[in-house]
Amino acid sequence: MGLFTGLATLPLAPVRGVVWIAGRIHDEAHRQLYDPEVIKQRLEEVAEARESGELTDEEATREEDELVRRLMSQGPPDGGLEV
């Protein structure tokens, strides 16, 4: 980037910064929603909550269904076919 281009686009720097931060937030949210290890951990937490009575069977089943749906929507971890 040349000096003139750098000076001309300087007013856009805050916008580029916000776009970069939004991208990082999106990536982290996606990771937390669809990472298989995070989902498996949450499934264990739901099972424990069901056993302790914190969640009813209906609530636990509903949450487990959602977690399994997210886990299955990602496909194999390497993106290929399982053999």
Backbone as JSON Lines, residues from 0, in Angstrom:
{"i":0,"aa":"M","n":[0.85,-1.15,0.0],"ca":[0.0,0.0,0.0],"c":[0.9,1.23,0.0]}
{"i":1,"aa":"G","n":[0.66,2.09,-0.96],"ca":[1.47,3.29,-1.07],"c":[1.03,4.35,-0.07]}
{"i":2,"aa":"L","n":[1.83,5.4,0.02],"ca":[1.56,6.49,0.96],"c":[0.22,7.15,0.64]}
{"i":3,"aa":"F","n":[-0.02,7.45,-0.64],"ca":[-1.27,8.11,-1.03],"c":[-2.47,7.22,-0.72]}
{"i":4,"aa":"T","n":[-2.38,5.95,-1.07],"ca":[-3.48,5.02,-0.81],"c":[-3.73,4.89,0.69]}
{"i":5,"aa":"G","n":[-2.65,4.81,1.45],"ca":[-2.78,4.72,2.9],"c":[-3.47,5.93,3.49]}
{"i":6,"aa":"L","n":[-3.1,7.12,3.02],"ca":[-3.73,8.34,3.52],"c":[-5.18,8.45,3.06]}
{"i":7,"aa":"A","n":[-5.44,8.06,1.83],"ca":[-6.8,8.17,1.29],"c":[-7.77,7.21,1.97]}
{"i":8,"aa":"T","n":[-7.28,6.05,2.37],"ca":[-8.17,5.07,2.99],"c":[-8.12,5.12,4.52]}
{"i":9,"aa":"L","n":[-7.35,6.03,5.1],"ca":[-7.26,6.14,6.55],"c":[-8.62,6.33,7.22]}
{"i":10,"aa":"P","n":[-9.53,7.12,6.68],"ca":[-10.84,7.26,7.34],"c":[-11.62,5.94,7.41]}
{"i":11,"aa":"L","n":[-11.28,4.97,6.58],"ca":[-11.98,3.69,6.6],"c":[-11.38,2.71,7.62]}
{"i":12,"aa":"A","n":[-10.29,3.07,8.26],"ca":[-9.63,2.17,9.21],"c":[-10.58,1.69,10.32]}
{"i":13,"aa":"P","n":[-11.38,2.58,10.92],"ca":[-12.31,2.07,11.96],"c":[-13.3,1.05,11.4]}
{"i":14,"aa":"V","n":[-13.76,1.26,10.2],"ca":[-14.71,0.32,9.59],"c":[-14.03,-1.03,9.37]}
{"i":15,"aa":"R","n":[-12.81,-1.01,8.85],"ca":[-12.08,-2.27,8.65],"c":[-11.85,-2.97,9.98]}
{"i":16,"aa":"G","n":[-11.58,-2.2,11.03],"ca":[-11.4,-2.78,12.36],"c":[-12.66,-3.45,12.88]}
{"i":17,"aa":"V","n":[-13.78,-2.79,12.7],"ca":[-15.06,-3.35,13.13],"c":[-15.38,-4.62,12.34]}
{"i":18,"aa":"V","n":[-15.13,-4.6,11.05],"ca":[-15.38,-5.78,10.21],"c":[-14.49,-6.94,10.67]}
{"i":19,"aa":"W","n":[-13.23,-6.65,10.99],"ca":[-12.31,-7.69,11.45],"c":[-12.8,-8.29,12.77]}
{"i":20,"aa":"I","n":[-13.2,-7.41,13.71],"ca":[-13.69,-7.89,15.01],"c":[-14.96,-8.71,14.82]}
{"i":21,"aa":"A","n":[-15.86,-8.26,13.97],"ca":[-17.09,-9.01,13.71],"c":[-16.78,-10.4,13.15]}
{"i":22,"aa":"G","n":[-15.78,-10.47,12.29],"ca":[-15.37,-11.77,11.75],"c":[-14.85,-12.7,12.83]}
{"i":23,"aa":"R","n":[-14.07,-12.16,13.77],"ca":[-13.54,-12.98,14.87],"c":[-14.67,-13.46,15.78]}
{"i":24,"aa":"I","n":[-15.63,-12.57,16.06],"ca":[-16.77,-12.94,16.9],"c":[-17.59,-14.03,16.21]}
{"i":25,"aa":"H","n":[-17.79,-13.89,14.92],"ca":[-18.53,-14.9,14.16],"c":[-17.82,-16.25,14.22]}
{"i":26,"aa":"D","n":[-16.51,-16.25,14.02],"ca":[-15.75,-17.5,14.05],"c":[-15.84,-18.17,15.42]}
{"i":27,"aa":"E","n":[-15.73,-17.39,16.49],"ca":[-15.79,-17.96,17.84],"c":[-17.19,-18.48,18.15]}
{"i":28,"aa":"A","n":[-18.22,-17.75,17.75],"ca":[-19.59,-18.21,17.97],"c":[-19.84,-19.51,17.22]}
{"i":29,"aa":"H","n":[-19.37,-19.59,16.0],"ca":[-19.52,-20.81,15.2],"c":[-18.79,-21.97,15.87]}
{"i":30,"aa":"R","n":[-17.6,-21.7,16.38],"ca":[-16.83,-22.75,17.06],"c":[-17.59,-23.25,18.28]}
{"i":31,"aa":"Q","n":[-18.12,-22.34,19.07],"ca":[-18.82,-22.75,20.28],"c":[-20.12,-23.49,19.98]}
{"i":32,"aa":"L","n":[-20.76,-23.15,18.88],"ca":[-22.01,-23.81,18.54],"c":[-21.81,-25.17,17.9]}
{"i":33,"aa":"Y","n":[-20.75,-25.33,17.11],"ca":[-20.61,-26.54,16.3],"c":[-19.38,-27.39,16.58]}
{"i":34,"aa":"D","n":[-18.51,-26.98,17.5],"ca":[-17.33,-27.78,17.82],"c":[-17.79,-29.08,18.49]}
{"i":35,"aa":"P","n":[-17.4,-30.23,17.94],"ca":[-17.86,-31.51,18.5],"c":[-17.5,-31.69,19.98]}
{"i":36,"aa":"E","n":[-16.34,-31.25,20.39],"ca":[-15.94,-31.41,21.79],"c":[-16.82,-30.56,22.71]}
{"i":37,"aa":"V","n":[-17.14,-29.36,22.29],"ca":[-18.01,-28.48,23.08],"c":[-19.41,-29.1,23.18]}
{"i":38,"aa":"I","n":[-19.9,-29.65,22.09],"ca":[-21.22,-30.27,22.08],"c":[-21.25,-31.5,22.98]}
{"i":39,"aa":"K","n":[-20.21,-32.32,22.91],"ca":[-20.15,-33.52,23.76],"c":[-20.12,-33.13,25.23]}
{"i":40,"aa":"Q","n":[-19.36,-32.09,25.56],"ca":[-19.3,-31.61,26.94],"c":[-20.69,-31.15,27.4]}
{"i":41,"aa":"R","n":[-21.38,-30.43,26.54],"ca":[-22.72,-29.94,26.89],"c":[-23.7,-31.09,27.05]}
{"i":42,"aa":"L","n":[-23.56,-32.14,26.23],"ca":[-24.42,-33.32,26.38],"c":[-24.21,-33.97,27.75]}
{"i":43,"aa":"E","n":[-22.95,-34.02,28.19],"ca":[-22.66,-34.57,29.52],"c":[-23.28,-33.7,30.61]}
{"i":44,"aa":"E","n":[-23.21,-32.38,30.43],"ca":[-23.8,-31.46,31.42],"c":[-25.32,-31.64,31.48]}
{"i":45,"aa":"V","n":[-25.95,-31.85,30.34],"ca":[-27.4,-32.05,30.31],"c":[-27.76,-33.36,31.02]}
{"i":46,"aa":"A","n":[-26.97,-34.4,30.79],"ca":[-27.23,-35.69,31.45],"c":[-27.1,-35.54,32.97]}
{"i":47,"aa":"E","n":[-26.09,-34.83,33.41],"ca":[-25.92,-34.61,34.85],"c":[-27.07,-33.78,35.42]}
{"i":48,"aa":"A","n":[-27.5,-32.76,34.68],"ca":[-28.61,-31.92,35.14],"c":[-29.9,-32.74,35.22]}
{"i":49,"aa":"R","n":[-30.09,-33.66,34.3],"ca":[-31.27,-34.52,34.33],"c":[-31.23,-35.42,35.56]}
{"i":50,"aa":"E","n":[-30.06,-36.01,35.82],"ca":[-29.92,-36.91,36.97],"c":[-30.12,-36.18,38.29]}
{"i":51,"aa":"S","n":[-29.66,-34.93,38.36],"ca":[-29.78,-34.18,39.61],"c":[-31.16,-33.53,39.77]}
{"i":52,"aa":"G","n":[-31.97,-33.58,38.72],"ca":[-33.31,-33.01,38.8],"c":[-33.38,-31.54,38.41]}
{"i":53,"aa":"E","n":[-32.27,-30.97,37.95],"ca":[-32.29,-29.57,37.51],"c":[-33.11,-29.39,36.24]}
{"i":54,"aa":"L","n":[-33.14,-30.44,35.4],"ca":[-33.92,-30.41,34.17],"c":[-34.92,-31.56,34.2]}
{"i":55,"aa":"T","n":[-36.1,-31.29,33.67],"ca":[-37.07,-32.38,33.52],"c":[-36.64,-33.23,32.34]}
{"i":56,"aa":"D","n":[-37.24,-34.41,32.24],"ca":[-36.92,-35.29,31.1],"c":[-37.25,-34.59,29.78]}
{"i":57,"aa":"E","n":[-38.36,-33.86,29.75],"ca":[-38.76,-33.18,28.52],"c":[-37.76,-32.08,28.13]}
{"i":58,"aa":"E","n":[-37.32,-31.28,29.11],"ca":[-36.34,-30.23,28.84],"c":[-35.01,-30.81,28.38]}
{"i":59,"aa":"A","n":[-34.58,-31.87,29.06],"ca":[-33.3,-32.5,28.71],"c":[-33.36,-33.11,27.31]}
{"i":60,"aa":"T","n":[-34.47,-33.76,27.01],"ca":[-34.62,-34.37,25.68],"c":[-34.6,-33.31,24.6]}
{"i":61,"aa":"R","n":[-35.29,-32.21,24.84],"ca":[-35.33,-31.12,23.85],"c":[-33.92,-30.57,23.62]}
{"i":62,"aa":"E","n":[-33.16,-30.35,24.71],"ca":[-31.8,-29.82,24.56],"c":[-30.88,-30.85,23.9]}
{"i":63,"aa":"E","n":[-31.0,-32.11,24.27],"ca":[-30.18,-33.15,23.64],"c":[-30.46,-33.24,22.14]}
{"i":64,"aa":"D","n":[-31.73,-33.16,21.77],"ca":[-32.09,-33.2,20.34],"c":[-31.42,-32.07,19.57]}
{"i":65,"aa":"E","n":[-31.44,-30.86,20.16],"ca":[-30.8,-29.71,19.51],"c":[-29.29,-29.91,19.4]}
{"i":66,"aa":"L","n":[-28.67,-30.41,20.45],"ca":[-27.22,-30.62,20.43],"c":[-26.83,-31.69,19.39]}
{"i":67,"aa":"V","n":[-27.6,-32.76,19.34],"ca":[-27.31,-33.82,18.35],"c":[-27.52,-33.3,16.94]}
{"i":68,"aa":"R","n":[-28.57,-32.47,16.74],"ca":[-28.79,-31.89,15.41],"c":[-27.59,-31.06,14.99]}
{"i":69,"aa":"R","n":[-27.06,-30.25,15.91],"ca":[-25.88,-29.44,15.58],"c":[-24.67,-30.32,15.3]}
{"i":70,"aa":"L","n":[-24.52,-31.37,16.08],"ca":[-23.38,-32.27,15.89],"c":[-23.46,-32.96,14.53]}
{"i":71,"aa":"M","n":[-24.65,-33.39,14.15],"ca":[-24.83,-34.11,12.89],"c":[-24.76,-33.17,11.68]}
{"i":72,"aa":"S","n":[-25.07,-31.91,11.85],"ca":[-25.09,-30.99,10.72],"c":[-23.7,-30.68,10.21]}
{"i":73,"aa":"Q","n":[-22.69,-30.99,10.96],"ca":[-21.32,-30.67,10.56],"c":[-20.7,-31.73,9.68]}
{"i":74,"aa":"G","n":[-21.2,-32.94,9.69],"ca":[-20.61,-34.01,8.89],"c":[-19.33,-34.49,9.53]}
{"i":75,"aa":"P","n":[-18.58,-35.32,8.82],"ca":[-17.32,-35.83,9.36],"c":[-16.34,-34.68,9.62]}
{"i":76,"aa":"P","n":[-15.5,-34.8,10.66],"ca":[-14.58,-33.73,11.01],"c":[-13.63,-33.32,9.89]}
{"i":77,"aa":"D","n":[-13.21,-34.25,9.03],"ca":[-12.27,-33.9,7.97],"c":[-12.96,-33.42,6.71]}
{"i":78,"aa":"G","n":[-14.29,-33.4,6.72],"ca":[-15.04,-32.91,5.58],"c":[-15.2,-33.95,4.48]}
{"i":79,"aa":"G","n":[-14.64,-35.14,4.68],"ca":[-14.73,-36.19,3.66],"c":[-15.73,-37.25,4.08]}
{"i":80,"aa":"L","n":[-15.7,-38.35,3.38],"ca":[-16.59,-39.45,3.69],"c":[-15.94,-40.34,4.73]}
{"i":81,"aa":"E","n":[-16.79,-40.86,5.63],"ca":[-16.28,-41.81,6.61],"c":[-16.21,-43.17,5.94]}
{"i":82,"aa":"V","n":[-15.18,-43.91,6.3],"ca":[-14.99,-45.23,5.71],"c":[-15.19,-46.28,6.74]}
